[in-house]
Amino acid sequence: MITYDRLFIAGSWTDPSSPDLLDIRSPHDRTVIGRAAQARPADVDRSVAAARAAFDEGPWPRTAPAERIAVIRRLDTLRAADAEKIAALISAENGSAGWFTLAGQPGLGRQADAYLKAAEEFGWEETLTSADPDSPTRSVVRREPIGVVAAVIPWNSPFSAALAKVIPALLAGNTVVLKVSPENSLSMGLLAELLERVGLPEGVISVLPADRETSEYLVSHPDVDKVAFTGSTRAGRRIASIAGEQLKRVSLELGGKSAAVVLDDADVQLAVQGLKFASLLNNGEACIAQTRVLAPRSRYEEVVTALKELVESLKVGDPSDPDTFIGPMVRPDQQQRVREYIELGIKEGARLVTGGPQVPAGLEGGNYVTPTVFADVDNSMRIAQEEIFGPVLVVIPYEDEDDAVRIANDSEYGLSGGVWSADQAHALAVARRLRTGTVTVNGAPIAFDGPFGGYKASGIGREYGAVGLGQYVEYKTVTLTPAVRSAGAVRVLTAHTETFSPGAGVHGVAGGE
């Protein structure tokens, strides 16, 4: 039994405003595996006040980038040393299969390395060369921290989501209040311990497990300068509306309903083996999961049969069992939600190839669903349009390549997707036509040096690498002139000022403030 009866606020463990502890239950058998304090608005106020003071008056935003880089390197070293413990905790809390949580640990290192490399090469301050050789001015462009960042993350992949925001925010010199899901109180408690050991100044970071109401209180807080959110599109829209009212900076990584386009020249067996991971990673509870499989009519039944055989071969069960590929859903309500979508698919007229709404035999004591494949799915069906967030695949036929692209793009989402082909150049040509933020070819892993994020209702902004780091800075331009030594120089400067004065045009005469 693990207990966290205090909250990590402003860099130290502090008594919560409410003494009540939340029972953390195993998705496998619903037994209590831990207890943890949960943040309330009063705890948010303390955290934000400390972050505000640390940003406005403390050393962190004024620390040299090289020193901030060194701190984040220490954090990743500490994280790597506890990789197996982290993986086990996430499996216990979330029901994520052990193979997935362990496989994700090296990825956390690559994610950190990409941010660190970007920070080392980042133009924290650059002098621009004027396009006008006769101009007496020069511009210095600075990239400065935004301020207090509220980082709000979901439960399904907590370390990845947390560090994707905390690392670039800290590298840029911001202070952070990290709001995590109650389900992850144990693993995020371990993250807080690592942050305590790394030696950040007082007030720079807090880690608060909390419910949705407290999360909205944090997002709405007037002393928060930026919100970085990963979660559902519905919640993202709410956060965007709050940020818009207050003109906060915001980045949103939201839902997905990604398409895997199997081209007619693909090796179907290889493609399906790749979809084992691309479509069913983390029990299907992944925003990037390629859960719409688009297959050419000429090979449609071949793809359907191969997927049926694959899904029926996967072991469902205890996530701590090394042979388990798919574990339970995170909570009973999520289990029920997925089962209702399966029932909906049957009502909509899709062909149930394998699976169904029944709970797998012998696993009735946990939050389990039976992995399911639907065929003869029309892309207009709800099971093809809505994010189910579970191990449910729909197989949609297409007539030709143009039809495949049309179907893939016929979605409110645009987060991820895949193309499967024996011809990489051909696959790349199709990938270029997909309206989605990330496309993998033949199951290639997502690279952390490139930007990650979504089109359309899948979000705003990007994470990872230099582009992700850039989401946490403000740009300041300082314009300098040569020393004024003569009346002639004054006349030159005056002439340039009269020629180009954007402030007068936009906000003065033309703007009419």
mmCIF file of C-alpha atoms in Angstrom, residues 58-293:
data_model
loop_
_atom_site.group_PDB
_atom_site.id
_atom_site.type_symbol
_atom_site.label_atom_id
_atom_site.label_comp_id
_atom_site.label_asym_id
_atom_site.label_seq_id
_atom_site.Cartn_x
_atom_site.Cartn_y
_atom_site.Cartn_z
ATOM 1 C CA GLY A 58 13.173 34.193 -7.980
ATOM 2 C CA PRO A 59 16.331 33.064 -9.752
ATOM 3 C CA TRP A 60 14.953 30.432 -12.134
ATOM 4 C CA PRO A 61 13.805 32.647 -15.046
ATOM 5 C CA ARG A 62 17.117 34.515 -14.801
ATOM 6 C CA THR A 63 19.247 31.368 -14.693
ATOM 7 C CA ALA A 64 21.433 30.808 -17.739
ATOM 8 C CA PRO A 65 19.981 28.288 -20.231
ATOM 9 C CA ALA A 66 23.033 26.036 -19.742
ATOM 10 C CA GLU A 67 22.246 25.742 -16.028
ATOM 11 C CA ARG A 68 18.600 24.934 -16.702
ATOM 12 C CA ILE A 69 19.717 22.294 -19.203
ATOM 13 C CA ALA A 70 21.938 20.721 -16.542
ATOM 14 C CA VAL A 71 19.009 20.500 -14.106
ATOM 15 C CA ILE A 72 16.810 18.741 -16.667
ATOM 16 C CA ARG A 73 19.634 16.293 -17.460
ATOM 17 C CA ARG A 74 19.763 15.401 -13.761
ATOM 18 C CA LEU A 75 15.995 14.910 -13.745
ATOM 19 C CA ASP A 76 16.155 12.505 -16.682
ATOM 20 C CA THR A 77 19.027 10.595 -15.075
ATOM 21 C CA LEU A 78 16.978 10.161 -11.912
ATOM 22 C CA ARG A 79 13.959 9.110 -13.979
ATOM 23 C CA ALA A 80 15.957 6.490 -15.875
ATOM 24 C CA ALA A 81 17.263 4.988 -12.632
ATOM 25 C CA ASP A 82 13.655 4.418 -11.491
ATOM 26 C CA ALA A 83 12.343 3.244 -14.889
ATOM 27 C CA GLU A 84 11.126 -0.182 -13.752
ATOM 28 C CA LYS A 85 9.426 1.257 -10.673
ATOM 29 C CA ILE A 86 7.714 3.907 -12.798
ATOM 30 C CA ALA A 87 6.500 1.312 -15.298
ATOM 31 C CA ALA A 88 5.124 -0.939 -12.546
ATOM 32 C CA LEU A 89 3.273 1.937 -10.860
ATOM 33 C CA ILE A 90 1.624 3.055 -14.094
ATOM 34 C CA SER A 91 0.524 -0.506 -14.856
ATOM 35 C CA ALA A 92 -0.927 -0.854 -11.366
ATOM 36 C CA GLU A 93 -2.830 2.450 -11.553
ATOM 37 C CA ASN A 94 -3.946 2.468 -15.186
ATOM 38 C CA GLY A 95 -4.155 -1.183 -16.144
ATOM 39 C CA SER A 96 -1.647 -0.552 -18.930
ATOM 40 C CA ALA A 97 0.061 -3.796 -19.881
ATOM 41 C CA GLY A 98 3.589 -4.149 -18.543
ATOM 42 C CA TRP A 99 5.072 -4.507 -22.027
ATOM 43 C CA PHE A 100 3.739 -1.037 -22.876
ATOM 44 C CA THR A 101 4.862 0.789 -19.743
ATOM 45 C CA LEU A 102 8.337 -0.770 -19.893
ATOM 46 C CA ALA A 103 8.715 -0.126 -23.615
ATOM 47 C CA GLY A 104 7.832 3.499 -23.016
ATOM 48 C CA GLN A 105 10.724 4.170 -20.631
ATOM 49 C CA PRO A 106 13.484 4.527 -23.283
ATOM 50 C CA GLY A 107 11.069 6.764 -25.169
ATOM 51 C CA LEU A 108 10.990 9.122 -22.195
ATOM 52 C CA GLY A 109 14.753 9.400 -22.481
ATOM 53 C CA ARG A 110 14.556 10.149 -26.200
ATOM 54 C CA GLN A 111 11.850 12.727 -25.552
ATOM 55 C CA ALA A 112 14.074 14.473 -22.993
ATOM 56 C CA ASP A 113 17.146 14.272 -25.245
ATOM 57 C CA ALA A 114 15.269 15.944 -28.099
ATOM 58 C CA TYR A 115 14.221 18.829 -25.862
ATOM 59 C CA LEU A 116 17.740 19.167 -24.438
ATOM 60 C CA LYS A 117 19.304 19.222 -27.887
ATOM 61 C CA ALA A 118 16.792 21.855 -28.955
ATOM 62 C CA ALA A 119 17.587 23.962 -25.882
ATOM 63 C CA GLU A 120 21.325 23.770 -26.592
ATOM 64 C CA GLU A 121 20.774 24.998 -30.155
ATOM 65 C CA PHE A 122 17.937 27.418 -29.407
ATOM 66 C CA GLY A 123 18.433 31.057 -30.354
ATOM 67 C CA TRP A 124 17.741 32.450 -26.895
ATOM 68 C CA GLU A 125 19.024 35.814 -28.162
ATOM 69 C CA GLU A 126 19.785 36.636 -31.787
ATOM 70 C CA THR A 127 20.778 39.767 -33.672
ATOM 71 C CA LEU A 128 19.011 40.189 -36.988
ATOM 72 C CA THR A 129 20.639 41.613 -40.080
ATOM 73 C CA SER A 130 18.479 44.292 -41.667
ATOM 74 C CA ALA A 131 17.246 43.705 -45.200
ATOM 75 C CA ASP A 132 17.899 47.424 -45.839
ATOM 76 C CA PRO A 133 21.667 48.024 -46.086
ATOM 77 C CA ASP A 134 21.114 51.741 -45.431
ATOM 78 C CA SER A 135 19.149 51.201 -42.235
ATOM 79 C CA PRO A 136 20.864 52.621 -39.137
ATOM 80 C CA THR A 137 19.032 50.199 -36.843
ATOM 81 C CA ARG A 138 19.522 46.603 -35.818
ATOM 82 C CA SER A 139 17.183 44.249 -33.985
ATOM 83 C CA VAL A 140 17.908 41.886 -31.128
ATOM 84 C CA VAL A 141 15.326 39.130 -30.774
ATOM 85 C CA ARG A 142 15.029 37.491 -27.373
ATOM 86 C CA ARG A 143 13.121 34.360 -26.453
ATOM 87 C CA GLU A 144 11.980 34.769 -22.872
ATOM 88 C CA PRO A 145 9.845 32.633 -20.547
ATOM 89 C CA ILE A 146 6.101 33.228 -20.551
ATOM 90 C CA GLY A 147 5.514 33.072 -16.810
ATOM 91 C CA VAL A 148 3.404 30.676 -14.742
ATOM 92 C CA VAL A 149 2.424 27.572 -16.731
ATOM 93 C CA ALA A 150 -0.529 25.387 -15.768
ATOM 94 C CA ALA A 151 0.228 21.954 -17.251
ATOM 95 C CA VAL A 152 -2.860 19.730 -17.213
ATOM 96 C CA ILE A 153 -2.484 16.095 -18.257
ATOM 97 C CA PRO A 154 -4.661 12.964 -18.624
ATOM 98 C CA TRP A 155 -4.315 9.583 -16.959
ATOM 99 C CA ASN A 156 -3.483 7.299 -19.877
ATOM 100 C CA SER A 157 0.265 7.952 -20.221
ATOM 101 C CA PRO A 158 1.134 10.163 -17.280
ATOM 102 C CA PHE A 159 4.935 10.341 -17.306
ATOM 103 C CA SER A 160 5.095 10.983 -21.033
ATOM 104 C CA ALA A 161 2.398 13.652 -20.916
ATOM 105 C CA ALA A 162 3.835 15.325 -17.821
ATOM 106 C CA LEU A 163 7.425 15.490 -19.038
ATOM 107 C CA ALA A 164 6.376 16.605 -22.522
ATOM 108 C CA LYS A 165 5.209 19.816 -20.819
ATOM 109 C CA VAL A 166 7.323 20.150 -17.693
ATOM 110 C CA ILE A 167 10.676 19.762 -19.469
ATOM 111 C CA PRO A 168 10.244 22.482 -22.127
ATOM 112 C CA ALA A 169 8.467 24.793 -19.689
ATOM 113 C CA LEU A 170 11.372 24.566 -17.235
ATOM 114 C CA LEU A 171 14.032 24.744 -19.932
ATOM 115 C CA ALA A 172 12.502 28.023 -21.074
ATOM 116 C CA GLY A 173 12.625 29.425 -17.531
ATOM 117 C CA ASN A 174 8.944 29.220 -16.626
ATOM 118 C CA THR A 175 7.455 28.109 -13.332
ATOM 119 C CA VAL A 176 4.948 25.254 -13.423
ATOM 120 C CA VAL A 177 1.863 23.957 -11.661
ATOM 121 C CA LEU A 178 1.343 20.404 -12.912
ATOM 122 C CA LYS A 179 -2.235 19.155 -12.504
ATOM 123 C CA VAL A 180 -2.444 15.373 -12.781
ATOM 124 C CA SER A 181 -5.356 12.945 -12.793
ATOM 125 C CA PRO A 182 -6.450 11.381 -9.501
ATOM 126 C CA GLU A 183 -5.894 7.921 -11.023
ATOM 127 C CA ASN A 184 -2.180 8.718 -11.318
ATOM 128 C CA SER A 185 -1.663 9.988 -7.785
ATOM 129 C CA LEU A 186 0.933 7.281 -7.076
ATOM 130 C CA SER A 187 3.120 7.525 -10.185
ATOM 131 C CA MET A 188 2.910 11.317 -10.155
ATOM 132 C CA GLY A 189 3.842 11.237 -6.488
ATOM 133 C CA LEU A 190 7.000 9.459 -7.583
ATOM 134 C CA LEU A 191 7.583 12.155 -10.215
ATOM 135 C CA ALA A 192 7.247 14.766 -7.478
ATOM 136 C CA GLU A 193 9.902 12.938 -5.454
ATOM 137 C CA LEU A 194 12.248 13.085 -8.448
ATOM 138 C CA LEU A 195 11.573 16.803 -8.885
ATOM 139 C CA GLU A 196 12.310 17.336 -5.187
ATOM 140 C CA ARG A 197 15.662 15.574 -5.548
ATOM 141 C CA VAL A 198 16.744 17.516 -8.623
ATOM 142 C CA GLY A 199 17.118 20.737 -6.662
ATOM 143 C CA LEU A 200 14.851 23.315 -8.284
ATOM 144 C CA PRO A 201 14.459 26.670 -6.495
ATOM 145 C CA GLU A 202 11.512 27.157 -4.169
ATOM 146 C CA GLY A 203 8.208 27.751 -5.923
ATOM 147 C CA VAL A 204 9.288 26.636 -9.376
ATOM 148 C CA ILE A 205 7.080 23.539 -9.536
ATOM 149 C CA SER A 206 4.093 21.960 -7.829
ATOM 150 C CA VAL A 207 2.395 18.626 -8.585
ATOM 151 C CA LEU A 208 -1.311 18.502 -7.793
ATOM 152 C CA PRO A 209 -3.574 15.481 -8.255
ATOM 153 C CA ALA A 210 -7.071 16.890 -8.525
ATOM 154 C CA ASP A 211 -10.543 16.481 -10.004
ATOM 155 C CA ARG A 212 -11.993 18.367 -12.974
ATOM 156 C CA GLU A 213 -13.498 21.165 -10.904
ATOM 157 C CA THR A 214 -10.159 21.975 -9.312
ATOM 158 C CA SER A 215 -8.526 21.696 -12.713
ATOM 159 C CA GLU A 216 -10.871 24.340 -14.107
ATOM 160 C CA TYR A 217 -10.113 26.542 -11.112
ATOM 161 C CA LEU A 218 -6.401 26.297 -11.946
ATOM 162 C CA VAL A 219 -6.916 26.986 -15.649
ATOM 163 C CA SER A 220 -9.060 30.036 -14.802
ATOM 164 C CA HIS A 221 -6.627 31.439 -12.247
ATOM 165 C CA PRO A 222 -5.704 35.038 -13.140
ATOM 166 C CA ASP A 223 -2.038 34.508 -12.247
ATOM 167 C CA VAL A 224 -1.599 31.660 -14.746
ATOM 168 C CA ASP A 225 -0.015 32.925 -17.973
ATOM 169 C CA LYS A 226 -0.197 29.793 -20.125
ATOM 170 C CA VAL A 227 -2.185 26.569 -20.135
ATOM 171 C CA ALA A 228 -0.679 23.426 -21.677
ATOM 172 C CA PHE A 229 -3.310 20.705 -21.857
ATOM 173 C CA THR A 230 -3.579 17.131 -23.081
ATOM 174 C CA GLY A 231 -6.979 15.465 -22.956
ATOM 175 C CA SER A 232 -10.356 15.252 -24.597
ATOM 176 C CA THR A 233 -11.509 17.629 -27.310
ATOM 177 C CA ARG A 234 -14.532 18.556 -25.211
ATOM 178 C CA ALA A 235 -12.332 19.636 -22.298
ATOM 179 C CA GLY A 236 -9.950 21.339 -24.717
ATOM 180 C CA ARG A 237 -12.752 23.490 -26.091
ATOM 181 C CA ARG A 238 -13.657 24.567 -22.568
ATOM 182 C CA ILE A 239 -10.054 25.440 -21.764
ATOM 183 C CA ALA A 240 -9.681 27.346 -25.041
ATOM 184 C CA SER A 241 -12.771 29.406 -24.206
ATOM 185 C CA ILE A 242 -11.365 30.300 -20.777
ATOM 186 C CA ALA A 243 -7.972 31.117 -22.253
ATOM 187 C CA GLY A 244 -9.616 33.250 -24.937
ATOM 188 C CA GLU A 245 -11.537 35.293 -22.386
ATOM 189 C CA GLN A 246 -8.359 35.962 -20.408
ATOM 190 C CA LEU A 247 -5.939 36.068 -23.384
ATOM 191 C CA LYS A 248 -3.803 33.349 -21.872
ATOM 192 C CA ARG A 249 -1.335 31.494 -24.057
ATOM 193 C CA VAL A 250 -2.619 27.985 -24.697
ATOM 194 C CA SER A 251 -1.516 24.741 -26.322
ATOM 195 C CA LEU A 252 -3.896 21.812 -26.639
ATOM 196 C CA GLU A 253 -3.182 18.186 -27.575
ATOM 197 C CA LEU A 254 -6.618 16.644 -27.932
ATOM 198 C CA GLY A 255 -8.459 13.607 -29.230
ATOM 199 C CA GLY A 256 -8.029 11.526 -32.334
ATOM 200 C CA LYS A 257 -9.694 8.965 -34.554
ATOM 201 C CA SER A 258 -6.708 8.071 -36.662
ATOM 202 C CA ALA A 259 -6.854 6.164 -39.938
ATOM 203 C CA ALA A 260 -4.451 3.437 -41.030
ATOM 204 C CA VAL A 261 -4.475 3.366 -44.832
ATOM 205 C CA VAL A 262 -3.491 -0.099 -46.088
ATOM 206 C CA LEU A 263 -2.576 0.383 -49.752
ATOM 207 C CA ASP A 264 -3.222 -2.358 -52.292
ATOM 208 C CA ASP A 265 0.491 -3.170 -52.616
ATOM 209 C CA ALA A 266 1.018 -3.641 -48.852
ATOM 210 C CA ASP A 267 2.122 -6.902 -47.275
ATOM 211 C CA VAL A 268 -1.050 -7.504 -45.290
ATOM 212 C CA GLN A 269 0.526 -9.763 -42.681
ATOM 213 C CA LEU A 270 3.285 -7.239 -41.989
ATOM 214 C CA ALA A 271 0.769 -4.405 -41.893
ATOM 215 C CA VAL A 272 -1.467 -6.217 -39.428
ATOM 216 C CA GLN A 273 1.470 -7.087 -37.194
ATOM 217 C CA GLY A 274 2.335 -3.406 -37.193
ATOM 218 C CA LEU A 275 -1.251 -2.464 -36.381
ATOM 219 C CA LYS A 276 -0.997 -4.684 -33.312
ATOM 220 C CA PHE A 277 1.018 -1.814 -31.832
ATOM 221 C CA ALA A 278 -0.218 1.174 -33.850
ATOM 222 C CA SER A 279 -3.889 0.418 -33.159
ATOM 223 C CA LEU A 280 -3.939 -1.386 -29.819
ATOM 224 C CA LEU A 281 -1.139 0.214 -27.807
ATOM 225 C CA ASN A 282 -2.002 0.944 -24.176
ATOM 226 C CA ASN A 283 -5.203 -1.129 -24.367
ATOM 227 C CA GLY A 284 -6.449 1.201 -27.119
ATOM 228 C CA GLU A 285 -6.512 4.056 -24.587
ATOM 229 C CA ALA A 286 -4.259 6.246 -26.723
ATOM 230 C CA CYS A 287 -5.099 9.390 -28.663
ATOM 231 C CA ILE A 288 -2.790 8.328 -31.511
ATOM 232 C CA ALA A 289 -4.252 4.824 -31.894
ATOM 233 C CA GLN A 290 -5.001 3.993 -35.528
ATOM 234 C CA THR A 291 -8.459 2.565 -34.891
ATOM 235 C CA ARG A 292 -9.928 3.152 -38.371
ATOM 236 C CA VAL A 293 -8.354 0.613 -40.730
#
